[in-house]
Amino acid sequence: MVPRLRLSPLVGALLLPGVAAAAPWPYGVPSTDPYTDGYPSSAERELHLWTNAVRVDPEAFSAAYQEGGCSFESFSSSEQIPHDPLTLDMGLAEAARYHSADMEATGNFSHDSSDGTSFGERLSWFYKGGMVGENIAWNYGSPWNTVMLGWMCSSGHRANIMTDYLELGTGIVGEYYTQDFGGGEQDTRGAVAMGAHTPQDASAEADFLADWLDDASPVELVVVVDQQETALSLRYGEETRGVYGATVALEALDCHQYYFRWETADGDTGTFPEQGSYTFGGACEDGIGWTGAQAGGGGLTLPGGGGGGGGGGGLAEGSGDGPPDLADPRLIGCASLPASGAPLAGAGLALLGLAARRRRRP
């Protein structure tokens, strides 16, 4: 049965105050401050990746929309055209994780935090200003279902996803999902904004997906899994703005490592994550889904500690394991109520002036 949605969109004009810039952080590397299990997690990156996939090629997922109870033809004209991938912002990622943790700990399914503070005020603690918006969802079971069956089949949520934001942070705790959108200055000028693997518990084989945005198709876009390179091919969108993927048979290992490597037509090169490798499997000991080594490259010493330790990409100070302390005044966030026993989702949108759409260039 397709989960039923109840909408409570929030629309208004508010100005987020400027905040001090966080210390530079390698793009795509999870932070452990304040969450010692690391954010964004593997599932949070997958949620971000499917969001970028529908942005670059909204029509490609028409069959999924039908399963969710809507159709591509019902989308507005601006929602039917491709948009650029959203880049990761660690402040938005921390804000989204905070809010999902708050909802999971209290059962308060709302854009407002459990203490009643608005989502705009909550985001102001983590994000340096600009156009902001938020989607939340509960009990959809996976990042794919949440994006395709939930948010894209709900007009308010779809409007957030298909609006000309520039940045995104995602938070998943239990069955509570949060997307926080921003229109501020992007943290990367690389060609790959997000990469992930699916399914999360892959054992025999896995799909590896990475988005791409550049003036030309990639000269090289590969995933290096357990030191073996596999070229990615176009799955969704166009060669210059799309999502590339590869299905890889996995070796019989208890812990797998991978990263993406790319090169543009102009000769610029990079990896995602910018440093180290993502990990998955039952015997991985890093605790955050990331290790500081890349095959063929050196390791990374994180600020404040060794590989997998380290400092933060957001503004809050460490709060230890598990959900944040609900007495912490930084736990501030915006509103809708779930029907008892029904999977719901809500959308919030706050505009403080239109952010100009611009392409990332390496």
PDB file of C-alpha atoms in Angstrom, residues 55 78 81-84 86 131 159-167 182-183 241 354-358:
ATOM      1  CA  ARG A  55      16.371  16.886 -10.402  1.00  0.00           C
ATOM      2  CA  SER A  78       9.107  24.035 -14.101  1.00  0.00           C
ATOM      3  CA  ILE A  81      12.521  20.313 -16.687  1.00  0.00           C
ATOM      4  CA  PRO A  82      15.970  19.238 -15.442  1.00  0.00           C
ATOM      5  CA  HIS A  83      17.748  21.128 -12.670  1.00  0.00           C
ATOM      6  CA  ASP A  84      21.356  21.044 -11.494  1.00  0.00           C
ATOM      7  CA  LEU A  86      22.444  20.029  -5.232  1.00  0.00           C
ATOM      8  CA  MET A 131      16.809  30.897   0.584  1.00  0.00           C
ATOM      9  CA  ALA A 159       8.220  22.107  -5.269  1.00  0.00           C
ATOM     10  CA  ASN A 160      11.070  22.191  -2.748  1.00  0.00           C
ATOM     11  CA  ILE A 161      12.999  19.462  -4.577  1.00  0.00           C
ATOM     12  CA  MET A 162      12.518  21.026  -8.021  1.00  0.00           C
ATOM     13  CA  THR A 163      13.161  24.644  -6.982  1.00  0.00           C
ATOM     14  CA  ASP A 164      16.451  26.352  -7.840  1.00  0.00           C
ATOM     15  CA  TYR A 165      18.168  25.726  -4.543  1.00  0.00           C
ATOM     16  CA  LEU A 166      21.917  25.131  -4.616  1.00  0.00           C
ATOM     17  CA  GLU A 167      22.691  23.078  -1.497  1.00  0.00           C
ATOM     18  CA  GLY A 182      19.688  26.259   0.953  1.00  0.00           C
ATOM     19  CA  GLY A 183      20.511  28.876  -1.638  1.00  0.00           C
ATOM     20  CA  ARG A 241      24.251  16.984 -16.242  1.00  0.00           C
ATOM     21  CA  LEU A 354      15.595  34.293  -4.900  1.00  0.00           C
ATOM     22  CA  ALA A 355      19.023  32.771  -5.252  1.00  0.00           C
ATOM     23  CA  ALA A 356      20.334  32.970  -8.793  1.00  0.00           C
ATOM     24  CA  ARG A 357      20.719  29.612 -10.488  1.00  0.00           C
ATOM     25  CA  ARG A 358      24.303  29.017 -11.499  1.00  0.00           C
TER      26      ARG A 358
END
